[in-house]
Amino acid sequence: MSLLQLHSVAASYGASQALFGVDLEVAEGEAVAFMGRNGMGKTTTVKAICRMLPASGTLVFDGHDLTRLPAHRAARLGIGLVPEGRRCFRDLTVTENLTAAARPGPWEMVRVTELFPRLAERRGQQAASLSGGEQQMLAIGRALMTNPRLLILDEATEGLAPLVRQEIWSAIGRLKAETGMALLVIDKSLREMRAACDRGVVLARGRSVWTGGMDELSAEISERHLGV
Amino acid sequence: MNREAMLNAAVLLALVAVPGWALWAGEPFTITLATRAVIFALAAVGLNIALGLGGMVSLGHAVYFGVGGYAMGILAWHAQSYTPLVEALAIPGTKSMPVIWLVAVISSALAALVIGVLALRTSGVYFIMITLAFGQMVYFFAISWPAYGGEDGLSIYVRNGFPGLNTLVPVQFYGLCLMVLLAVLALNWRLARSPFGLALNAARQVPQRVETVGLDPTRVKLVALVISGAVTGLAGALFADLNRFVSTTMLSWQMSGEIMVFVIIGGVGRLFGPVVGAGLYVILEHFLGDLSDYWQVFLGLILLAVVLFGRGGLVGIVAGRARTHG
């Protein structure tokens, strides 16, 4: 049974409709690549899942109707978000960022700093003074501290140096291999997503246009909808 | 020890040394002035929890200050007039400070809860206006409530008692107020570093991101406002006891403004900011007040200078830019 189920999801920014019919499923322990060109509605879908944007259609997480819940209740069900642009709590230190988000569960400070040793080195430093890569690690760590069952990574490697990107992908790989956490990954690197994800969903103009195993993603689909 | 910690230690030392200096210099009235400063500082520490940690610009903190004051006034007035507080249940008044403090804290916390539930539906300038509106509502209610003095207020003949102390002796009452202030400062320090305080700080910075980690920013801010109101209410009870008088002035919007000025001059979000701000206010009030009735012009100039050139308040000017939670 799917952990997250979206069916015919529609959402608008005021009078401007952004999603017209998104279908998406993520099973327990599964890693799903959520793909599409810029402006096709990936981040809008994430906002709808996390209840940061009102949406219609079917949005169910672990049997709970998300459309009835405020954002913080959806997060408490086990939806962890690593938002686009990191958005750490800039005035708080690394430790404070992690502590503020902490909820009971296997993910604690020690485990997060084990995944990202650099965070341990910077534990007393304010988030605003960290490098982009370190802020991204902190954003992932903060989401993990909520002990999610589904982790959504929205452009987690965007604008980062190749070595840091490699470090982030390696951490995502470890999360998939070593935990039962479901992952929904949005990224520009198709090559990395092919390696990290089991299935993929392609979005075009606010609609799901393709879904299947990552090894089934044809060159024609890639070229037409992803531009690669 | 960083510069802010050294400044805090110096302020603390000055507060402890005031009574000794006053007695040595033959200026015992200074102890009463210092008591006034300590109580104002306590009220401002309360506001600093809402404003400094939670970013809630409340222009209605006089409500909690006044509710605390009236809690003291009403209980003590019933005790001194030997009339029951609640006739049907024969509940008497009291002259016991701990009981009065408890009632003041609970009633001002309840007031903050009611106001917060409604005011936190808004933000920015609307939050400021709604807290001001609540303040004015309570102010005019108190004016038109003849049972407890209305506009004339309530006089209490003898200061209330605290077990083991003679509160009529200024130095003992000062010591008691200082102990309360230090306890609340310790609570504030601890609160700012607790998961709750960090969540509050985060909610001030990016409310929507706080929701994505499972926290309800409105609830977090409401709890902070209740704690803030309770602390300011406790200050109100002490202030009424200091003057042995409570009136609607304690509920006025000017009082809310003064409490905010203490925080801004001292340093918003700085642990000892409210203490420094309130101390400076009382010093200016005393010394410049002797020179001119318009002494607040000088206060205005200082406030202007602090806002324009020292965003961290006087503590920030001395200790430099620092962490948001003091």
XYZ file of C-alpha atoms in Angstrom:
554
model
C 0.000 0.000 0.000
C 1.217 3.495 -0.858
C 2.438 5.775 1.892
C 1.647 8.868 -0.170
C -1.092 8.997 -2.753
C -1.957 11.937 -4.975
C -4.729 11.674 -7.518
C -6.001 14.435 -9.824
C -4.466 17.103 -7.625
C -5.144 20.685 -8.710
C -3.822 23.858 -7.124
C -3.705 27.568 -7.908
C -1.817 30.684 -6.912
C -4.767 33.050 -6.690
C -6.387 33.187 -10.116
C -3.488 31.406 -11.778
C -3.869 27.625 -11.852
C -0.555 25.772 -11.558
C -1.575 22.131 -11.158
C -4.247 20.526 -13.332
C -4.092 16.860 -12.433
C -1.095 15.414 -10.647
C -0.993 11.695 -9.906
C 1.789 10.436 -7.706
C 2.366 7.495 -5.408
C 5.228 6.748 -3.059
C 5.359 3.417 -1.229
C 7.093 2.746 2.110
C 10.851 2.569 1.621
C 10.608 3.610 -2.018
C 12.646 6.391 -3.663
C 10.724 8.268 -6.340
C 12.230 10.823 -8.714
C 9.840 13.694 -9.402
C 10.927 15.194 -12.704
C 10.026 17.925 -15.147
C 11.328 21.121 -16.657
C 11.334 24.372 -14.699
C 7.889 25.792 -13.997
C 6.020 22.533 -14.592
C 4.659 22.352 -11.025
C 7.081 20.163 -9.054
C 7.594 22.601 -6.173
C 3.892 23.533 -6.266
C 3.064 19.834 -5.829
C 5.460 19.651 -2.885
C 3.772 22.707 -1.350
C 0.402 21.011 -1.798
C 1.676 17.826 -0.111
C 3.111 19.828 2.791
C -0.106 21.858 3.055
C 1.620 25.128 2.330
C -0.754 25.663 -0.570
C -4.460 24.725 -0.708
C -5.164 21.963 -3.207
C -8.084 19.882 -4.404
C -8.176 16.236 -5.448
C -6.958 13.256 -3.460
C -3.974 13.814 -1.158
C -3.591 10.942 1.277
C -0.632 10.181 3.543
C -0.684 6.951 5.522
C -4.487 6.853 5.305
C -4.911 10.481 6.421
C -6.608 13.004 4.154
C -4.035 15.780 3.903
C -6.522 18.316 2.533
C -8.096 18.531 5.979
C -4.854 19.181 7.847
C -2.819 22.310 8.560
C 0.864 22.234 7.561
C 2.243 21.405 11.014
C -0.129 18.450 11.422
C 0.901 17.069 8.031
C 4.544 17.319 9.106
C 3.759 15.499 12.340
C 2.305 12.597 10.375
C 5.828 12.034 9.084
C 6.363 14.259 6.050
C 9.813 15.833 6.192
C 10.686 18.602 3.760
C 14.060 19.838 2.589
C 12.828 22.991 0.888
C 14.164 24.564 -2.263
C 16.667 27.257 -1.303
C 17.533 25.521 2.047
C 15.884 28.158 4.252
C 17.556 27.281 7.521
C 16.765 29.325 10.607
C 19.539 31.816 9.915
C 19.940 33.312 13.398
C 20.195 29.915 15.101
C 23.325 27.810 15.329
C 23.609 24.381 13.722
C 22.802 22.655 17.024
C 19.881 25.006 17.659
C 18.467 24.457 14.163
C 18.497 20.719 14.779
C 17.147 20.985 18.336
C 14.270 23.256 17.305
C 13.044 20.621 14.842
C 13.657 17.527 16.976
C 10.865 15.007 17.442
C 11.195 11.630 19.153
C 12.567 8.823 17.025
C 15.734 7.153 15.801
C 17.094 10.329 14.191
C 18.932 12.260 16.843
C 21.768 14.782 16.803
C 24.461 12.067 16.883
C 23.028 10.205 13.916
C 22.619 13.377 11.856
C 26.191 14.473 12.529
C 27.338 10.968 11.664
C 25.651 11.370 8.273
C 27.106 14.875 7.861
C 30.322 15.128 9.934
C 30.751 18.727 8.768
C 27.723 19.728 10.845
C 29.496 18.460 13.956
C 32.474 20.689 13.149
C 30.163 23.696 12.745
C 27.793 22.935 15.613
C 28.188 26.321 17.357
C 28.127 28.372 14.167
C 25.115 30.403 13.057
C 23.342 28.972 10.017
C 23.670 32.276 8.166
C 27.453 31.982 8.255
C 27.611 28.464 6.760
C 28.543 27.754 3.156
C 25.757 26.797 0.723
C 26.638 23.121 0.957
C 26.724 23.148 4.737
C 23.366 24.932 4.820
C 21.979 22.217 2.565
C 23.320 19.522 4.893
C 21.723 21.386 7.781
C 18.400 21.591 5.932
C 18.500 17.818 5.369
C 19.573 17.223 8.975
C 16.775 19.426 10.263
C 14.212 17.483 8.224
C 15.661 14.190 9.503
C 15.399 15.406 13.120
C 11.604 15.433 12.655
C 11.921 11.647 12.142
C 9.933 11.552 8.924
C 8.592 8.488 7.140
C 8.747 10.351 3.844
C 11.555 12.762 3.088
C 10.966 15.245 0.270
C 14.135 16.742 -1.186
C 13.369 19.734 -3.395
C 16.449 20.631 -5.466
C 18.785 19.548 -2.683
C 21.927 19.870 -4.819
C 21.055 23.034 -6.724
C 23.906 25.515 -7.059
C 26.418 23.414 -5.132
C 30.018 22.566 -6.002
C 30.516 19.095 -7.563
C 32.244 17.696 -4.469
C 29.478 18.866 -2.166
C 26.827 17.530 -4.551
C 28.582 14.184 -4.433
C 28.500 14.284 -0.638
C 24.756 15.044 -0.646
C 23.999 12.264 -3.153
C 26.061 9.881 -1.102
C 23.996 10.784 1.979
C 20.769 10.276 0.004
C 22.101 6.886 -1.082
C 22.825 5.972 2.543
C 19.343 7.057 3.611
C 17.838 4.774 0.989
C 20.086 1.839 1.718
C 20.235 1.998 5.509
C 16.778 3.238 6.538
C 13.242 2.384 5.590
C 12.540 5.972 4.751
C 10.568 6.795 1.613
C 12.110 9.507 -0.561
C 10.622 11.911 -3.073
C 13.499 13.541 -4.917
C 13.412 16.586 -7.185
C 16.669 17.393 -8.920
C 18.139 18.496 -12.212
C 20.652 15.646 -12.404
C 18.949 12.789 -14.206
C 22.063 10.628 -13.963
C 22.137 10.826 -10.157
C 18.393 10.271 -9.884
C 18.614 7.185 -12.073
C 21.131 5.788 -9.593
C 19.292 6.800 -6.435
C 15.606 6.256 -7.294
C 13.458 3.196 -7.990
C 10.691 4.906 -9.915
C 10.060 8.207 -11.595
C 7.140 10.502 -12.304
C 7.339 13.176 -14.984
C 5.339 16.354 -14.736
C 4.509 18.642 -17.673
C 2.360 21.774 -17.472
C 0.887 20.787 -14.110
C -0.022 17.224 -15.131
C 1.635 13.863 -14.593
C 2.551 12.631 -18.049
C 4.691 9.609 -17.339
C 5.365 7.174 -14.521
C 7.517 4.060 -14.439
C 10.760 2.481 -13.340
C 13.845 4.636 -13.770
C 15.309 2.058 -16.146
C 12.174 2.387 -18.311
C 12.641 6.128 -18.806
C 13.173 6.376 -22.572
C 15.331 8.855 -24.421
C 12.214 10.134 -26.139
C 10.472 10.960 -22.810
C 13.673 12.487 -21.467
C 14.092 14.678 -24.517
C 10.464 15.742 -24.791
C 9.730 16.464 -21.118
C 13.077 16.922 -19.425
C 15.124 18.480 -22.200
C 18.017 16.018 -21.877
C 33.846 36.057 29.113
C 32.519 38.140 26.211
C 31.675 41.836 26.440
C 27.955 41.250 26.901
C 28.546 38.837 29.777
C 30.879 41.393 31.389
C 28.276 44.129 30.970
C 25.580 41.876 32.460
C 27.851 41.091 35.420
C 28.520 44.813 35.941
C 24.785 45.615 35.889
C 24.139 42.787 38.324
C 26.879 44.026 40.620
C 25.455 47.562 40.494
C 22.001 46.273 41.405
C 23.389 44.364 44.365
C 25.518 47.334 45.470
C 22.763 49.978 45.310
C 21.404 49.547 48.867
C 24.892 49.579 50.416
C 25.857 52.699 48.489
C 22.542 54.422 49.298
C 22.943 53.826 53.026
C 26.636 54.795 52.978
C 25.935 58.006 51.018
C 22.958 58.874 53.210
C 20.571 58.706 50.220
C 18.063 56.056 51.327
C 15.508 57.267 48.777
C 17.782 55.799 46.108
C 16.670 52.354 47.299
C 13.069 53.173 46.426
C 14.190 54.483 43.034
C 16.175 51.308 42.451
C 13.127 49.245 43.455
C 11.100 51.146 40.867
C 13.768 50.420 38.241
C 13.891 46.724 39.156
C 10.107 46.401 38.897
C 10.028 48.234 35.556
C 12.843 45.950 34.407
C 10.762 42.926 35.392
C 7.809 44.229 33.359
C 10.128 44.813 30.408
C 11.716 41.347 30.725
C 8.157 40.075 30.301
C 7.688 42.097 27.129
C 11.128 41.054 25.887
C 9.989 37.417 25.847
C 7.194 38.325 23.417
C 9.054 41.008 21.487
C 12.679 39.891 21.567
C 12.212 36.150 21.255
C 8.850 35.966 19.485
C 8.880 39.163 17.414
C 5.429 40.129 18.721
C 5.207 43.920 18.882
C 2.642 44.194 21.659
C 1.397 47.681 22.435
C -0.916 46.336 25.101
C 1.384 45.062 27.829
C -0.087 47.622 30.230
C -3.093 45.278 30.390
C -1.004 42.606 32.109
C 0.841 45.171 34.231
C -2.492 46.643 35.308
C -4.215 43.298 35.818
C -1.355 42.283 38.128
C -1.652 45.620 39.911
C -5.399 45.315 40.329
C -5.040 41.693 41.513
C -2.884 43.044 44.331
C -5.147 46.066 44.924
C -8.405 44.133 45.031
C -7.098 41.345 47.286
C -5.416 43.766 49.686
C -8.372 46.152 49.724
C -10.753 43.347 50.723
C -8.304 42.231 53.398
C -7.893 45.707 54.868
C -11.635 46.459 54.757
C -12.541 43.013 56.160
C -15.004 42.431 53.347
C -15.149 39.110 51.501
C -13.850 39.001 47.968
C -16.634 36.689 46.894
C -19.561 37.162 49.239
C -21.457 33.979 48.391
C -18.399 31.779 49.003
C -17.039 33.928 51.851
C -13.614 34.068 50.157
C -11.585 36.736 51.949
C -8.938 39.084 50.574
C -5.312 38.638 51.543
C -2.226 40.630 52.516
C 0.117 37.754 51.692
C 2.465 38.551 48.794
C 2.956 34.944 47.619
C -0.819 34.473 47.317
C -1.194 37.859 45.627
C 1.634 37.033 43.197
C -0.017 33.738 42.335
C -3.344 35.440 41.620
C -1.588 38.216 39.661
C 0.332 35.707 37.538
C -2.713 33.538 36.834
C -5.021 36.460 36.022
C -2.528 38.232 33.756
C -1.686 34.928 32.041
C -5.406 34.380 31.411
C -5.715 37.912 30.027
C -2.752 37.209 27.719
C -4.340 33.931 26.629
C -7.628 35.589 25.662
C -5.928 38.521 23.925
C -3.366 36.244 22.272
C -5.946 33.842 20.824
C -7.535 36.752 18.973
C -4.500 38.964 18.313
C -2.349 36.154 16.890
C -4.808 35.735 14.035
C -3.202 38.922 12.753
C 0.366 40.058 12.270
C 2.439 43.191 11.700
C 0.654 46.496 12.175
C -2.687 44.749 12.787
C -1.198 42.863 15.731
C 0.042 46.165 17.176
C -3.385 47.746 16.714
C -5.350 44.848 18.179
C -3.160 44.702 21.297
C -3.562 48.477 21.668
C -7.332 48.137 21.240
C -7.506 45.464 23.962
C -5.450 47.725 26.204
C -7.857 50.599 25.713
C -10.861 48.325 26.318
C -9.494 47.181 29.669
C -8.432 50.736 30.557
C -11.920 52.167 30.011
C -13.492 49.192 31.768
C -11.377 49.929 34.857
C -12.262 53.638 34.722
C -15.962 52.832 34.709
C -15.745 50.214 37.500
C -16.654 52.146 40.638
C -16.452 49.149 42.964
C -12.632 49.378 42.891
C -12.131 53.127 42.748
C -12.752 53.789 39.047
C -10.581 56.666 37.905
C -9.428 57.413 41.475
C -7.828 54.016 41.931
C -7.381 52.012 45.132
C -5.143 52.900 48.079
C -3.608 50.227 50.266
C -2.622 51.412 53.734
C 0.113 48.940 54.556
C 2.437 47.083 52.166
C 1.625 43.393 51.882
C 3.722 40.877 53.770
C 6.195 38.227 52.747
C 7.095 35.382 55.150
C 10.302 36.144 57.026
C 10.649 39.735 55.746
C 9.558 43.161 56.861
C 8.534 44.539 53.484
C 8.047 48.021 54.926
C 11.828 48.285 55.222
C 12.886 49.581 51.766
C 16.053 47.517 51.550
C 14.161 44.297 52.312
C 11.477 45.033 49.736
C 14.201 45.931 47.212
C 15.990 42.665 47.914
C 12.768 40.745 47.384
C 12.061 42.503 44.071
C 15.653 41.938 42.943
C 15.404 38.225 43.761
C 12.214 37.991 41.686
C 13.921 39.827 38.797
C 16.951 37.531 38.919
C 14.740 34.440 39.022
C 12.811 35.668 35.979
C 16.037 36.553 34.143
C 17.289 33.021 34.813
C 13.990 31.655 33.492
C 14.308 33.889 30.417
C 17.880 32.685 29.799
C 16.837 29.053 30.130
C 13.714 29.562 28.020
C 15.677 31.135 25.153
C 17.912 28.050 24.929
C 15.195 25.432 25.397
C 13.655 23.640 22.385
C 10.583 25.818 22.961
C 12.618 29.042 22.885
C 14.446 27.902 19.754
C 11.131 27.069 18.089
C 9.853 30.518 19.081
C 12.954 32.140 17.625
C 12.523 30.122 14.439
C 8.820 31.041 14.281
C 9.834 34.691 14.427
C 12.239 34.214 11.513
C 10.278 32.005 9.079
C 6.840 30.912 10.350
C 6.068 28.774 7.299
C 9.274 26.751 7.643
C 8.495 26.097 11.291
C 5.259 24.457 10.200
C 7.144 22.081 7.933
C 9.022 20.716 10.940
C 5.746 19.998 12.718
C 5.448 23.053 14.932
C 2.413 25.305 15.058
C 3.880 28.840 15.087
C 0.652 30.371 16.391
C 0.577 28.032 19.371
C 4.259 28.575 20.112
C 3.756 32.352 20.034
C 0.620 32.088 22.158
C 2.470 30.197 24.890
C 5.232 32.823 24.775
C 2.700 35.638 25.025
C 1.076 33.962 28.045
C 4.458 33.618 29.790
C 5.261 37.210 28.843
C 1.924 38.479 30.212
C 2.369 36.511 33.444
C 5.824 38.039 34.074
C 4.553 41.567 33.360
C 1.556 40.863 35.615
C 3.870 39.882 38.447
C 5.716 43.175 37.939
C 2.370 44.969 38.135
C 1.596 43.387 41.516
C 5.016 44.480 42.844
C 4.627 47.985 41.412
C 1.245 48.400 43.115
C 2.808 47.177 46.340
C 5.705 49.613 45.984
C 3.309 52.558 45.646
C 0.631 51.056 47.878
C -1.698 52.329 45.237
C -3.199 51.012 42.024
C -4.950 53.098 39.404
C -5.926 53.050 35.763
C -2.613 54.732 34.896
C -1.077 51.273 35.107
C -3.448 50.188 32.316
C -2.900 53.167 30.033
C -1.373 52.933 26.559
C 1.373 55.272 27.750
C 2.406 52.551 30.204
C 2.556 50.040 27.323
C 4.721 52.516 25.435
C 7.033 53.019 28.399
C 7.547 49.269 28.828
C 8.394 49.051 25.138
C 10.811 51.987 25.440
C 12.667 50.152 28.247
C 13.168 47.179 25.944
C 14.146 49.182 22.860
C 16.587 51.467 24.675
C 18.210 48.560 26.500
C 18.259 46.172 23.536
C 15.491 44.027 22.054
C 16.170 40.338 22.636
C 19.185 41.014 24.887
C 18.931 39.338 28.292
C 19.844 42.433 30.323
C 18.476 44.931 27.768
C 15.246 45.577 29.701
C 17.222 46.013 32.939
C 19.535 48.600 31.364
C 16.609 50.372 29.661
C 14.474 50.552 32.794
C 17.466 51.643 34.869
C 18.294 54.463 32.486
C 14.641 55.539 32.375
C 14.394 55.814 36.156
C 17.719 57.672 36.376
C 16.626 60.181 33.717
C 13.186 60.506 35.288
C 14.760 61.331 38.644
C 17.623 63.618 37.651
C 16.206 65.332 34.566
C 12.758 65.487 36.170
C 14.246 67.855 38.740
C 15.508 70.143 35.977
C 12.471 70.227 33.725
C 8.913 69.004 33.479
C 9.700 68.187 29.886
C 12.469 65.702 30.688
C 10.926 63.150 28.356
C 12.231 65.234 25.439
C 15.705 63.995 26.409
C 14.397 60.457 26.634
C 12.959 60.898 23.148
C 16.333 62.041 21.836
C 18.057 59.021 23.377
C 15.434 56.703 21.912
C 15.915 58.340 18.523
C 19.691 57.942 18.729
C 19.407 54.301 19.789
C 16.963 53.443 17.007
C 19.020 55.281 14.371
C 22.554 54.354 15.393
C 22.424 51.404 17.785
C 19.899 48.797 16.681
C 20.948 46.474 19.476
C 20.070 49.115 22.085
C 22.525 50.290 24.726
C 23.609 46.702 25.359
C 24.285 46.343 21.639
C 26.302 49.581 21.555
C 28.499 48.399 24.410
C 28.689 44.697 23.648
C 28.352 44.688 19.859
C 26.036 42.752 17.600
C 25.130 39.465 19.152
C 22.833 36.531 19.200
C 19.104 37.116 19.006
C 18.350 35.323 22.222
C 20.729 37.164 24.439
